């Protein structure tokens, strides 16, 4: 891929800073050039990812030939330029000290009670670049404090130094200019419009880049001092974007999470779900193993629980289905993949807790599993053209959204809705009814085909392609015809890793086909088991596992981290749980699965173990253990105990050992399964079709316990086109009915194709599987009115 | 030096503001002449005339025009800065009310010269009379075919939009004006890029003051030599002087650059009640004040600079001995504090601080040591703020202290109102004693 791009050779210029001559790329700002020689010029408004604004004036330096001191954050260095910073210039030093003194005039010196105290750029820089004492003796201007700019973000206007980082972030990076500077002079303040709070998915970043304590979060405010926190580098467990985070804890409790620097992935940003959605970790933990006795779950010791589980699984043998969910680390998912094949002797395994299809399964095994990284964030930034298929980046992978916004590449979305997110990326809609993606993919307009044929063009396909008959096949055809690179963007953090390590029927680690003798031999060798003991026939996958359970075709389930509401058919799921003889559930929180289980084994939280998520790129995102003295065991460790109790052994089960095995296995280089080529899209009647996806902030269990975050979610509405609304008599609410029920929601008119209604997939007050019994692309009844 | 009415020559003609009234005295003759010229020739003429911007900074107008890149494929814009808001400045508004067509004619000629087919006149929103006069002059000119497609058969097209500001002093700063015109919050823009390269809608833009533009028809019509007979080598031409304050006959006097304040005072009827000049400002509150010893200096850009001040808008304010300089400076700073846009720290915080300290002097409890503090605070603003508003805010106090230190020291003892009866300084108070 990289050879498709010419490397831009940036000419170098020579600049003298405080007597030191350095060469920097042309266009470098003085403040950055000074950093290169270890000189830190004070700054507030400056941020390397925002456009220079030169407003705070803290970074004034002397530039030879210029009569006035210049702001280093906006001063591009030219060849031969001579710059003197505070290190060698009295003018610069005096200017910086003066600005620092000014900044403190109206800043309340409430550092002892301020969240930022201890990690505050204003505090630090007034120590390093300010005069020891202020000469100001007057009265400071006073504001009511704090005010809510959103449910989650609080603004203390007295502390604000008007650097405009937050407002510039909102406009330039997030594309949500919902906060703006108001008023003027010393009364200048950040504000929002009436009734229009700062409900941006990325609002939390403004707190982090605020150089003072003006912006705080409802959830962290007054909860801790930074110097009392222990910080651990982490990887976000919410989606497949792979954000680097910093997890801060105190006395065994997470107090906050921050976006951490990862220029190749999330740059310095993250989304609000990743930042604020961690309360679920601590509330309502399962603390001990549970076993069912006389129909009731009761606490049990580990030896007893393992013993009960092992006996039940031994009885079921290979008539077991393993559902791993998409939330596991690569190590744990690999543990299940190994446990299913080598210990249980079954290939009935799937990580996908959602609508699936055999066509998708084949596509993933053939084109994605265990393949090297081809499309990266950087490639997206440089791509001349990106086609989105069944994928809404702002909701489903927010860092891709930010990167595509930054890239200003041409974006076309194959979907039914021209979303706000698409508009913010400057994208256009290639309209299709949900479920008919294959029809459009097979008859792409010439300009899209030509665009896809450009070097570096990318197709990003979301998980929803699974439910679109013919979609994966058509996708493979388009990629072959145009040469565009395809990246599959799953929603959950553990999905790509699970796929790569073989937590999917028909697949052994590294993309190895289970039907291939060489592949089985390689894996058996590393696991130290007899290759003949591994299944050689492709097992059940996806919904077929649940369906088999509901027909009493399976005798046991091993279920990890799956929320049953994610499964597309709640009734079948309930039947399967009722009819399956033996269920082992490995989880840290209760769900319908744990309630139906015969044995519940509590597992470690993501904060209680080290591990690796593989992001959508295929890039490993390893993270460390936050709580080092946690007693909880990882899924894989527990699976190892079960294996031992079952009297079987297959390699090792500890994290480091599992990683070694995976490294030893590497990627499959042999023959892969063929791409699917048979699917075709169904013809559709004129009925309204349902478009839906999971909004970033919704009723997902990993957002539990964070009401302030939930309050910034998008309103739950039914989105229809203007024409459709007119046809219905311009109602304020509509009722959307499916096979098992209906929901009535306020109507919003948007850029939707006429015979489509969009509903959020799983939000409070609207969950399409549970409430409608409908799926994406289902025909639904739409009528005006009803009680919302 | 005698008065030389040019822009103001026919202001006593009651219908000068109409097209017919303006044409009666040769109006739009310059336009006819200009449209037959090469645009570059007009730029050269204006350059040669040495005309300097009348908005306050005195930048050479022809040079400014020549910065606009030609044949760049982008639209060019002319924006007239008619946001006259400087304390003490009242020249552009009278021009627009009395002789709006001279502005319109200047706009058309200038647009032709810089190859702009769209011009904007950004008028201070608080003066609806001027707004109405200019808007109706534009409408009249449009009906007469002087604006629109193919003006006077020349093939040149031009549209003019008259836009009302929304009441912020900062929008007189040219880049803040552009932001305001684009519908954004009026705050100055980071330069570079300069407006001549990327101004309004990121396209090459010339921004000129009303009076500057009004000079253009006369220069085109009467020539460089005629223009240069007025004024000095570095400050050629004439100026619409608006004299205000404690004078018997405040008003507008058009005279060559180089006239002295004493001469202008003569035209303005002298200081009221035979009083004496205590201090005066050559052009708006943003220039350092002068005293009676400077009355004989020629009012030119260069002489004012040599005296440590600036010509500014050329609208002298005269203060007699009834005025407390402490109070005057405090009022000016209150103005800058109120009008600071808030964008940059020195201006936002500095004006807040200085004003607060000055108020302590006004009320008689200033500390003498605070005088050095104020100088220091002004120095921390001057040359370090984002735009000229901050620089302007830092000018009144140091000059006042230079000439009237005693008065500030006295204000550490007793409130200024005790020594300076505020009523005595009012204009009507003076009238009563007369």
XYZ file of N, CA and C in Angstrom, chain A residues 52-58 60 68-69 71 74 91 94-99 101-103 105-107 131 134-141 160-163 180-189, chain B residues 166-170 185 187 190-192 336-354 357 367 370 372-373 376-388 391:
288
model
N -3.342 27.306 14.764
C -2.844 28.368 15.644
C -3.839 29.528 15.717
N -3.896 30.154 16.890
C -4.804 31.282 17.041
C -4.079 32.488 17.634
N -2.966 32.217 18.326
C -2.116 33.295 18.877
C -2.880 34.238 19.778
N -3.824 33.723 20.543
C -4.689 34.572 21.352
C -4.143 34.812 22.753
N -3.511 33.796 23.344
C -3.166 33.958 24.758
C -1.904 34.786 24.952
N -1.061 34.820 23.960
C 0.167 35.630 23.957
C 1.196 35.184 25.000
N 1.019 33.992 25.541
C 1.964 33.514 26.555
C 3.296 33.128 25.940
N 5.221 34.626 23.637
C 5.919 35.672 22.875
C 7.433 35.463 22.903
N 8.247 43.912 17.129
C 7.483 43.479 18.301
C 7.747 42.010 18.585
N 7.593 41.598 19.848
C 7.680 40.164 20.122
C 6.582 39.405 19.369
N 4.257 35.796 18.576
C 3.779 34.561 19.203
C 4.433 33.338 18.554
N 2.416 30.802 16.358
C 1.916 31.112 15.020
C 3.041 31.550 14.092
N 13.465 40.608 26.499
C 12.176 41.053 25.947
C 11.170 39.915 26.005
N 10.302 39.066 29.638
C 9.433 40.082 30.225
C 8.022 39.981 29.655
N 7.933 39.751 28.340
C 6.621 39.634 27.713
C 5.869 38.441 28.281
N 6.568 37.331 28.438
C 5.911 36.130 28.955
C 5.475 36.316 30.401
N 6.335 36.955 31.176
C 5.970 37.191 32.573
C 4.766 38.129 32.674
N 4.750 39.098 31.765
C 3.639 40.042 31.766
C 2.320 39.341 31.457
N 2.338 38.498 30.459
C 1.116 37.783 30.090
C 0.682 36.865 31.227
N 1.187 37.290 34.341
C 0.584 38.119 35.388
C -0.852 38.500 35.017
N -1.044 38.866 33.750
C -2.384 39.214 33.282
C -3.343 38.036 33.433
N -2.845 36.843 33.112
C -3.737 35.680 33.129
C -4.281 35.389 34.526
N -4.967 37.679 36.747
C -5.755 38.783 37.295
C -7.188 38.352 37.585
N -7.794 37.729 36.602
C -9.183 37.317 36.792
C -9.330 35.829 37.061
N -8.229 35.170 37.329
C -8.316 33.737 37.606
C -8.426 33.545 39.120
N 6.121 35.788 37.450
C 6.830 36.422 38.555
C 6.297 35.837 39.853
N 2.065 38.570 42.385
C 1.199 39.387 41.547
C 1.135 40.793 42.121
N 1.014 41.751 41.212
C 0.882 43.130 41.679
C -0.580 43.551 41.671
N -1.444 42.627 41.319
C -2.866 42.945 41.227
C -3.503 42.936 42.609
N -4.178 44.029 42.941
C -4.813 44.099 44.256
C -6.301 44.380 44.159
N -6.823 44.410 42.961
C -8.235 44.759 42.785
C -9.155 43.573 42.991
N -10.388 43.776 42.560
C -11.372 42.700 42.679
C -11.490 41.971 41.357
N -11.576 40.653 41.435
C -11.708 39.845 40.221
C -13.157 39.863 39.751
N -13.326 39.612 38.478
C -14.704 39.521 37.995
C -15.295 38.184 38.427
N -11.725 30.321 33.463
C -11.401 30.261 32.032
C -10.406 31.356 31.658
N -9.401 31.005 30.865
C -8.442 32.003 30.393
C -8.663 32.325 28.912
N -9.832 31.943 28.398
C -10.207 32.302 27.025
C -9.198 31.847 25.975
N -8.607 30.687 26.188
C -7.639 30.194 25.207
C -8.337 29.656 23.973
N -19.284 28.151 22.120
C -18.672 29.291 21.427
C -18.370 30.345 22.476
N -17.413 31.196 22.163
C -17.120 32.301 23.057
C -18.203 33.358 22.890
N -18.662 33.867 24.014
C -19.706 34.884 24.017
C -19.178 36.120 24.742
N -19.883 37.213 24.587
C -19.537 38.464 25.257
C -18.109 38.887 24.888
N -17.625 39.956 25.540
C -16.296 40.410 25.157
C -15.533 40.923 26.376
N -14.282 41.283 26.115
C -13.429 41.773 27.186
C -13.307 40.721 28.274
N -13.182 41.216 29.515
C -13.025 40.289 30.635
C -14.288 39.476 30.872
N -15.395 39.908 30.269
C -16.626 39.125 30.401
C -16.744 38.048 29.340
N -15.745 37.962 28.482
C -15.796 36.899 27.477
C -15.886 35.551 28.183
N -16.742 34.689 27.658
C -16.960 33.403 28.310
C -17.389 32.379 27.279
N -22.909 45.794 14.179
C -23.801 45.461 15.291
C -23.322 46.034 16.616
N -22.454 47.040 16.556
C -22.151 47.749 17.784
C -20.927 47.315 18.538
N -19.864 46.996 17.835
C -18.623 46.660 18.517
C -17.491 47.487 17.926
N -16.773 48.156 18.793
C -15.635 48.978 18.368
C -14.617 48.123 17.618
N -14.437 46.883 18.078
C -13.419 46.023 17.479
C -13.680 45.806 15.990
N -18.397 36.100 14.661
C -18.180 36.987 15.768
C -17.007 37.891 15.417
N -13.889 39.340 15.709
C -12.608 39.353 16.420
C -11.508 39.387 15.365
N -5.793 36.275 12.655
C -4.349 36.088 12.657
C -3.790 36.477 11.281
N -2.708 37.284 11.316
C -2.045 37.647 10.056
C -0.602 37.168 10.114
N 0.014 36.710 9.063
C -0.585 36.461 7.752
C -1.578 35.312 7.784
N -12.010 51.306 26.498
C -11.249 50.175 25.932
C -11.551 48.874 26.666
N -11.737 48.976 27.957
C -12.097 47.782 28.724
C -13.430 47.227 28.228
N -14.364 48.139 27.989
C -15.681 47.727 27.528
C -15.619 47.144 26.122
N -14.722 47.698 25.311
C -14.689 47.303 23.906
C -13.643 46.252 23.574
N -12.755 45.935 24.502
C -11.789 44.863 24.260
C -12.562 43.621 23.854
N -12.134 42.994 22.769
C -12.948 41.895 22.253
C -12.792 40.645 23.097
N -11.715 40.579 23.885
C -11.533 39.411 24.742
C -10.622 38.366 24.160
N -10.223 38.534 22.906
C -9.450 37.467 22.272
C -8.082 37.269 22.919
N -7.338 38.353 23.094
C -5.974 38.164 23.603
C -5.862 38.623 25.053
N -4.952 38.001 25.741
C -4.805 38.223 27.176
C -4.402 39.661 27.525
N -3.381 40.232 26.876
C -2.931 41.556 27.337
C -4.030 42.598 27.295
N -4.787 42.613 26.223
C -5.823 43.632 26.080
C -6.990 43.326 27.016
N -7.422 42.080 27.037
C -8.573 41.686 27.848
C -8.327 41.946 29.335
N -7.199 41.451 29.811
C -6.910 41.543 31.241
C -6.275 42.885 31.594
N -5.436 43.369 30.674
C -4.742 44.623 30.944
C -5.696 45.789 31.087
N -6.673 45.892 30.189
C -7.621 47.010 30.281
C -8.453 46.887 31.554
N -8.776 45.644 31.921
C -9.531 45.409 33.160
C -8.743 45.906 34.361
N -7.493 45.567 34.388
C -6.637 45.901 35.528
C -6.393 47.410 35.600
N -5.929 47.966 34.474
C -5.570 49.386 34.449
C -6.773 50.251 34.806
N -7.353 50.265 38.500
C -6.383 51.075 39.247
C -6.641 52.559 39.014
N -2.428 54.962 44.862
C -1.121 54.930 45.541
C -0.080 55.414 44.539
N 1.544 52.993 42.443
C 0.750 52.408 41.368
C 0.975 53.097 40.024
N 3.845 53.713 38.656
C 4.849 52.909 37.932
C 4.227 51.575 37.508
N 3.328 51.067 38.376
C 2.630 49.831 38.048
C 1.809 49.994 36.769
N 4.005 50.098 33.834
C 4.468 48.738 33.553
C 3.364 47.911 32.891
N 2.129 48.047 33.401
C 1.025 47.289 32.817
C 0.776 47.719 31.370
N 0.888 49.027 31.131
C 0.714 49.507 29.751
C 1.799 48.927 28.848
N 3.014 48.872 29.384
C 4.106 48.301 28.589
C 3.893 46.817 28.318
N 3.184 46.169 29.243
C 2.905 44.744 29.040
C 1.825 44.510 27.987
N 1.103 45.572 27.656
C 0.093 45.450 26.592
C 0.685 45.885 25.255
N 1.350 47.038 25.311
C 1.803 47.684 24.086
C 2.745 46.775 23.294
N 2.392 46.548 22.048
C 3.229 45.722 21.181
C 3.088 44.241 21.436
N 2.240 43.855 22.374
C 2.115 42.433 22.693
C 0.692 41.927 22.533
N -0.216 42.848 22.290
C -1.598 42.424 22.112
C -1.784 41.912 20.690
N -2.941 41.317 20.450
C -3.184 40.701 19.159
C -3.358 41.734 18.063
N -4.061 42.823 18.400
C -4.313 43.832 17.368
C -4.081 45.212 17.960
N -4.379 46.225 17.168
C -4.071 47.594 17.566
C -4.962 48.110 18.679
N -2.880 48.067 21.731
C -1.870 49.131 21.654
C -2.508 50.480 21.974
